[in-house]
Structures are given as structure tokens and as C-alpha cells.
Amino acid sequence: MASMEADGPQAPYDPWWAVRRRISAAVAAAGVDPEIERLLLVPERVLEVAVPVRMDDGHVEVFSGWRVHHNVARGPAKGGIRFHPALSAGEVTALAADMTLKTAVVDIPFGGGKGGVACEPGRLSISELERLTRRYTVAIASLLGPDQDVPAPDVNTDERVMAWLLDTMDMLQGRSVPGVVTGKPLSVGGMPMHAGATSSGVVRCVRAVFAATGRPLVGARAVVQGFGKVGGPLAFLLQSAGMRVVAVADVAGAVWNPGGLDVSALAEHARSSGSVAGFVGGTPIASTDLWAVEAELVVPAALEGAIDVDAARRMTASVVVEAANGPMTPAADEVLDRRGVVVVPDILANAGGVTASYFEWAQGRQGYAWDEEMVADRLARTMDRAFGAVWARAQALGVSLRDAAGVVAVERIAAAITARGLFP
Ligand code: GLU
């Protein structure tokens, strides 16, 4: 891969451009047929929809929504639904491609999909959010189904949104279709531990990478960017594992305590005030200074492109585990690689969520309820197996964990594409 002076020609940061670069690098390193690369550099299907919603005051707003299937050679499209004001077709496509790679890394029988609506959910009332979700579901319904495309939660969506999506699909089809969506509430066929599965998988990778590189975990310092659905539980789990969480940031600010933040007190503060900012158990710092905080581990758990070249240059940590999707620009990646920082990539590190989704999908199709023990055990085994495969490949090829994960994924996707042949 040619070196880059900066974060690429695009401004602002373009995640689809970044994923395409990573796919090309993985194809080259895996030595698979370049025709596979041509297939993976374009999404199979992109649906853009208008989502008109009657607002509570009576006027109609029209939102834009998307559902993208990047590649479905390995199975039905799988991936979350994101509600975010800055969402675009390119971002959704990048996230769908990440899902193609991620489902292959953990070797679950899915392809990659993603969807979402450009909206600011915090400004919508509950009933507006419900109408938006249901109208969006109807607009993309032709793509959805247990054998076609199975959505799940992502940024700013949760089990309540998934329940509305499920109910809308059931209404449209006149029957119960539990396998059409994952991340549902337990009361309608959800999976125990689904909500914390991404964070559990991240911590599993933290343990594995510290063990594999001979770093002591207990007492090590961690920095976490994001304190939402993933970052919140993650900070708790890191603390329970014996680490010191020394800095946490969310959209409104960042707090630092070199002795370790009291994560329970921080969570209580964030619950009552809406943000980690203003927490008295730490010193406020600028969000951009988060990356420079002295620590052994950094976990970005927010949005794409968070770690740029500047952040990478200032980082003191020697391990990064990517809980968010695409949190690092390719140029930042190069900087960290040169400095010998070990990066556990998103398509491995945050795959616990989609793995739990796989179990939920299987449960829905089996009509047999899984218990917590079975979920925890299989989730841990799946993550450990994936980490082991990626680690071994990185050692064998002498490449980064990101390149190795890309190689493992692309080989599996290429095998499926080759086995199918080209229709007609
Ligand atoms: N949104 C999560 C992810 O990016 C979960 C996707 C899923 O379970 O389908 O991996």
C-alpha cells in the first residue's frame, strides 16, 4: 500500500474510500483472484428511500434512508441500522462492507449489510421515532427477511427500535417472523446478553492481545472514547478485569483521572446529566487530548475516523482495540504501524455483537430459547477462535493484525464466491 502524507484526498474523511483501500490491501496480501477485488469494491445493492414522517406538530418532514447489501456470497445480508444526522450513502456502504468482512472473520453464515436514516433521534419524540422507524421499515421491507437481510441495532438504535421493526414486518407479512431482525427485546424473542455482547467481545480481545504480547492486564491503564451502548458497558468490564480506566470521552466532553475513574460514579453522572462532562471524580480535558493521555490501552468506541494522523502521533498507548467501526483513518493506521503499536481491528474486535445476533437469528429459526450460559460460552469461544486465527496469520505472514484479519476474511469470502461461480 502506498504511503500517504495525510488522510487522503477526501475532505471530510470518507469511510467508503478507506474500506476500499483496506479491501484492496487484503486481496493483495491474500493473493486471491483480482476479479474478487472488483466484486468487493462495489456494493451489490443500494436502496435509497424517502421517509416522510408526520411530526407531532402536524407538519411533515421527509428524511433520507438507505439499506445497502455489500456482498451476500456467504449468506443473508447482516448489519445494523443507524440513525445519525450526518449519515450518507457512502458511509452506509462502508459500514456494510465492514460487515461482509466481520461476519467472515468470525465465520458466521452471513454477508454484509447496513442501513439507516439521516436524522437526529435526540430531537424526535418517542412517537415521531416510532413513525420514522415503521415508515423506514416499510420502505426497505422488500430487501428484508431471515433468508435475505437481517437488521440489528447500531448507533442511536436499540431494542425498542428493533421491536417496532419486527412488529412492522409481522404486520406486513401477517405472521410472526422472529428471524427478520436481531437485538430484539427478550419479550419478543431476543437473546440474553445481546446488548452487552459487543463490549464482552472487545474485552475478550483485550485479554487475548495482552496475553499474546506478554503484557500484564491488571493495573494497566485504559482510555475509552465513547460512553454509550458499547463504551459504557466496556468501561465497566475493563475495570472488572483489573484495568484502570483513566480517561473517558463522549460527544460533550472528556474526563481524566490518572489514578483511575470510578466508572460506576461516572455512569451515574452520565445518566443524570446526559454526558461524562462535568464529572467531579476527574479533571476535564479537551476531547482532542484524550489520545495523548498516558495509558497502555486505547479503545475507540464511537464513530468512524476518530483517530487521525495527529491523534496517532500523540498516542502513548501501545495497544489499540477498535470497538467502533472504522475508527482509524488509513494514514493513522500507518503511523501506528510504524511505531509498533498493536491494533486489534474493528472487524475482529467488535464482532461480538453480530455473533450474538447470529445466535438470536438461529434461536428464532429453531424456535428454541438459548440460555445465558450457552450464549456466554459460545460467544467466548467464537471470539477466541477468531482472534487465534487472525493472530496466527499475522505471525505467519509478518503483517499487522488488521492486514491478517483482512486476509482471513477475504479468503473466506473468495471461497464462497468461487464455489458459487458467476450467474448466469
Ligand atoms: N451494529 C453492530 C455491528 O456493527 C451489530 C450488527 C448486527 O448484529 O447485525 O457490528
PDB file of C-alpha atoms in Angstrom, residues 108-236:
ATOM      1  CA  ILE A 108     -20.783 -16.904  10.734  1.00  0.00           C
ATOM      2  CA  PRO A 109     -23.070 -17.579   7.741  1.00  0.00           C
ATOM      3  CA  PHE A 110     -23.871 -14.033   6.669  1.00  0.00           C
ATOM      4  CA  GLY A 111     -22.948 -11.424   4.117  1.00  0.00           C
ATOM      5  CA  GLY A 112     -22.638  -7.713   4.842  1.00  0.00           C
ATOM      6  CA  GLY A 113     -25.406  -5.141   5.028  1.00  0.00           C
ATOM      7  CA  LYS A 114     -26.134  -1.853   6.743  1.00  0.00           C
ATOM      8  CA  GLY A 115     -28.862   0.737   6.802  1.00  0.00           C
ATOM      9  CA  GLY A 116     -30.030   3.879   8.433  1.00  0.00           C
ATOM     10  CA  VAL A 117     -31.808   7.182   8.324  1.00  0.00           C
ATOM     11  CA  ALA A 118     -30.232  10.647   8.328  1.00  0.00           C
ATOM     12  CA  CYS A 119     -31.954  12.127  11.351  1.00  0.00           C
ATOM     13  CA  GLU A 120     -31.230  13.443  14.817  1.00  0.00           C
ATOM     14  CA  PRO A 121     -33.016  10.968  17.082  1.00  0.00           C
ATOM     15  CA  GLY A 122     -32.451  13.122  20.168  1.00  0.00           C
ATOM     16  CA  ARG A 123     -34.703  15.785  18.629  1.00  0.00           C
ATOM     17  CA  LEU A 124     -37.548  13.376  17.887  1.00  0.00           C
ATOM     18  CA  SER A 125     -40.311  12.469  20.326  1.00  0.00           C
ATOM     19  CA  ILE A 126     -40.867   8.764  21.004  1.00  0.00           C
ATOM     20  CA  SER A 127     -43.914   8.699  18.750  1.00  0.00           C
ATOM     21  CA  GLU A 128     -42.046  10.507  15.936  1.00  0.00           C
ATOM     22  CA  LEU A 129     -39.222   7.979  16.297  1.00  0.00           C
ATOM     23  CA  GLU A 130     -41.709   5.118  16.096  1.00  0.00           C
ATOM     24  CA  ARG A 131     -43.396   6.525  12.967  1.00  0.00           C
ATOM     25  CA  LEU A 132     -39.992   7.110  11.368  1.00  0.00           C
ATOM     26  CA  THR A 133     -38.872   3.555  12.177  1.00  0.00           C
ATOM     27  CA  ARG A 134     -42.052   1.965  10.869  1.00  0.00           C
ATOM     28  CA  ARG A 135     -42.125   4.044   7.676  1.00  0.00           C
ATOM     29  CA  TYR A 136     -38.436   3.305   7.027  1.00  0.00           C
ATOM     30  CA  THR A 137     -39.082  -0.409   7.614  1.00  0.00           C
ATOM     31  CA  VAL A 138     -41.897  -0.442   5.056  1.00  0.00           C
ATOM     32  CA  ALA A 139     -39.681   1.425   2.580  1.00  0.00           C
ATOM     33  CA  ILE A 140     -36.903  -1.207   2.789  1.00  0.00           C
ATOM     34  CA  ALA A 141     -39.162  -4.224   3.500  1.00  0.00           C
ATOM     35  CA  SER A 142     -38.648  -5.754   0.060  1.00  0.00           C
ATOM     36  CA  LEU A 143     -34.989  -6.343   0.966  1.00  0.00           C
ATOM     37  CA  LEU A 144     -35.621  -7.813   4.433  1.00  0.00           C
ATOM     38  CA  GLY A 145     -36.223 -11.367   5.595  1.00  0.00           C
ATOM     39  CA  PRO A 146     -34.487 -14.139   7.577  1.00  0.00           C
ATOM     40  CA  ASP A 147     -33.009 -15.511   4.338  1.00  0.00           C
ATOM     41  CA  GLN A 148     -32.359 -12.124   2.726  1.00  0.00           C
ATOM     42  CA  ASP A 149     -31.301  -9.445   5.135  1.00  0.00           C
ATOM     43  CA  VAL A 150     -31.392  -9.295   8.922  1.00  0.00           C
ATOM     44  CA  PRO A 151     -31.013  -5.835  10.564  1.00  0.00           C
ATOM     45  CA  ALA A 152     -29.877  -5.149  14.139  1.00  0.00           C
ATOM     46  CA  PRO A 153     -29.154  -2.137  16.350  1.00  0.00           C
ATOM     47  CA  ASP A 154     -26.302   0.260  15.594  1.00  0.00           C
ATOM     48  CA  VAL A 155     -25.506   3.867  16.576  1.00  0.00           C
ATOM     49  CA  ASN A 156     -28.624   5.517  18.120  1.00  0.00           C
ATOM     50  CA  THR A 157     -30.898   2.500  17.660  1.00  0.00           C
ATOM     51  CA  ASP A 158     -31.812  -0.034  20.325  1.00  0.00           C
ATOM     52  CA  GLU A 159     -34.085  -2.954  21.177  1.00  0.00           C
ATOM     53  CA  ARG A 160     -37.148  -0.711  21.182  1.00  0.00           C
ATOM     54  CA  VAL A 161     -36.464   0.319  17.577  1.00  0.00           C
ATOM     55  CA  MET A 162     -35.897  -3.362  16.683  1.00  0.00           C
ATOM     56  CA  ALA A 163     -39.266  -4.267  18.282  1.00  0.00           C
ATOM     57  CA  TRP A 164     -41.023  -1.677  16.064  1.00  0.00           C
ATOM     58  CA  LEU A 165     -39.198  -3.040  13.035  1.00  0.00           C
ATOM     59  CA  LEU A 166     -40.209  -6.611  13.954  1.00  0.00           C
ATOM     60  CA  ASP A 167     -43.820  -5.627  14.517  1.00  0.00           C
ATOM     61  CA  THR A 168     -43.980  -3.756  11.204  1.00  0.00           C
ATOM     62  CA  MET A 169     -42.588  -6.782   9.322  1.00  0.00           C
ATOM     63  CA  ASP A 170     -45.022  -9.115  11.132  1.00  0.00           C
ATOM     64  CA  MET A 171     -47.914  -6.802  10.200  1.00  0.00           C
ATOM     65  CA  LEU A 172     -46.825  -6.635   6.561  1.00  0.00           C
ATOM     66  CA  GLN A 173     -46.486 -10.407   6.299  1.00  0.00           C
ATOM     67  CA  GLY A 174     -49.428 -11.359   8.524  1.00  0.00           C
ATOM     68  CA  ARG A 175     -47.302 -13.831  10.509  1.00  0.00           C
ATOM     69  CA  SER A 176     -44.551 -13.948  13.087  1.00  0.00           C
ATOM     70  CA  VAL A 177     -41.068 -13.603  11.585  1.00  0.00           C
ATOM     71  CA  PRO A 178     -38.665 -13.617  14.560  1.00  0.00           C
ATOM     72  CA  GLY A 179     -35.617 -14.263  12.355  1.00  0.00           C
ATOM     73  CA  VAL A 180     -36.089 -10.986  10.449  1.00  0.00           C
ATOM     74  CA  VAL A 181     -34.250  -8.826  12.991  1.00  0.00           C
ATOM     75  CA  THR A 182     -31.842  -9.278  15.909  1.00  0.00           C
ATOM     76  CA  GLY A 183     -31.221  -7.231  19.022  1.00  0.00           C
ATOM     77  CA  LYS A 184     -34.921  -7.543  19.902  1.00  0.00           C
ATOM     78  CA  PRO A 185     -36.227  -7.262  23.464  1.00  0.00           C
ATOM     79  CA  LEU A 186     -36.286 -10.591  25.351  1.00  0.00           C
ATOM     80  CA  SER A 187     -40.091 -10.426  25.441  1.00  0.00           C
ATOM     81  CA  VAL A 188     -40.300 -10.881  21.655  1.00  0.00           C
ATOM     82  CA  GLY A 189     -37.567 -13.433  21.051  1.00  0.00           C
ATOM     83  CA  GLY A 190     -34.414 -11.507  21.916  1.00  0.00           C
ATOM     84  CA  MET A 191     -31.191 -13.123  23.041  1.00  0.00           C
ATOM     85  CA  PRO A 192     -29.878 -12.948  26.614  1.00  0.00           C
ATOM     86  CA  MET A 193     -26.736 -10.781  26.774  1.00  0.00           C
ATOM     87  CA  HIS A 194     -27.197  -9.342  23.269  1.00  0.00           C
ATOM     88  CA  ALA A 195     -26.950  -5.744  24.496  1.00  0.00           C
ATOM     89  CA  GLY A 196     -23.538  -6.299  26.103  1.00  0.00           C
ATOM     90  CA  ALA A 197     -22.171  -8.715  23.528  1.00  0.00           C
ATOM     91  CA  THR A 198     -20.083  -6.186  21.573  1.00  0.00           C
ATOM     92  CA  SER A 199     -18.410  -4.964  24.774  1.00  0.00           C
ATOM     93  CA  SER A 200     -17.840  -8.546  26.009  1.00  0.00           C
ATOM     94  CA  GLY A 201     -16.205  -9.446  22.711  1.00  0.00           C
ATOM     95  CA  VAL A 202     -13.988  -6.351  22.848  1.00  0.00           C
ATOM     96  CA  VAL A 203     -12.808  -7.270  26.345  1.00  0.00           C
ATOM     97  CA  ARG A 204     -12.179 -10.831  25.188  1.00  0.00           C
ATOM     98  CA  CYS A 205      -9.864  -9.360  22.526  1.00  0.00           C
ATOM     99  CA  VAL A 206      -8.191  -7.054  25.061  1.00  0.00           C
ATOM    100  CA  ARG A 207      -7.408 -10.075  27.250  1.00  0.00           C
ATOM    101  CA  ALA A 208      -6.211 -12.098  24.257  1.00  0.00           C
ATOM    102  CA  VAL A 209      -3.917  -9.412  22.861  1.00  0.00           C
ATOM    103  CA  PHE A 210      -2.426  -8.581  26.257  1.00  0.00           C
ATOM    104  CA  ALA A 211      -1.773 -12.302  26.831  1.00  0.00           C
ATOM    105  CA  ALA A 212      -0.359 -12.862  23.337  1.00  0.00           C
ATOM    106  CA  THR A 213       2.035  -9.926  23.655  1.00  0.00           C
ATOM    107  CA  GLY A 214       3.028 -10.695  27.264  1.00  0.00           C
ATOM    108  CA  ARG A 215       1.549  -7.508  28.711  1.00  0.00           C
ATOM    109  CA  PRO A 216       0.107  -7.583  32.247  1.00  0.00           C
ATOM    110  CA  LEU A 217      -3.578  -6.663  32.239  1.00  0.00           C
ATOM    111  CA  VAL A 218      -4.135  -5.971  35.923  1.00  0.00           C
ATOM    112  CA  GLY A 219      -3.274  -2.374  36.760  1.00  0.00           C
ATOM    113  CA  ALA A 220      -2.839  -1.401  33.105  1.00  0.00           C
ATOM    114  CA  ARG A 221      -4.392   1.935  32.128  1.00  0.00           C
ATOM    115  CA  ALA A 222      -7.165   2.257  29.550  1.00  0.00           C
ATOM    116  CA  VAL A 223      -8.609   5.214  27.637  1.00  0.00           C
ATOM    117  CA  VAL A 224     -12.130   4.832  26.224  1.00  0.00           C
ATOM    118  CA  GLN A 225     -13.665   7.130  23.601  1.00  0.00           C
ATOM    119  CA  GLY A 226     -17.461   6.856  23.718  1.00  0.00           C
ATOM    120  CA  PHE A 227     -19.670   6.111  26.709  1.00  0.00           C
ATOM    121  CA  GLY A 228     -22.798   4.811  25.023  1.00  0.00           C
ATOM    122  CA  LYS A 229     -24.129   1.345  24.296  1.00  0.00           C
ATOM    123  CA  VAL A 230     -20.648  -0.067  23.735  1.00  0.00           C
ATOM    124  CA  GLY A 231     -18.276   2.277  25.599  1.00  0.00           C
ATOM    125  CA  GLY A 232     -20.405   2.333  28.780  1.00  0.00           C
ATOM    126  CA  PRO A 233     -20.510  -1.423  29.478  1.00  0.00           C
ATOM    127  CA  LEU A 234     -16.958  -1.696  28.159  1.00  0.00           C
ATOM    128  CA  ALA A 235     -15.535   0.685  30.779  1.00  0.00           C
ATOM    129  CA  PHE A 236     -17.189  -1.435  33.485  1.00  0.00           C
TER     130      PHE A 236
END
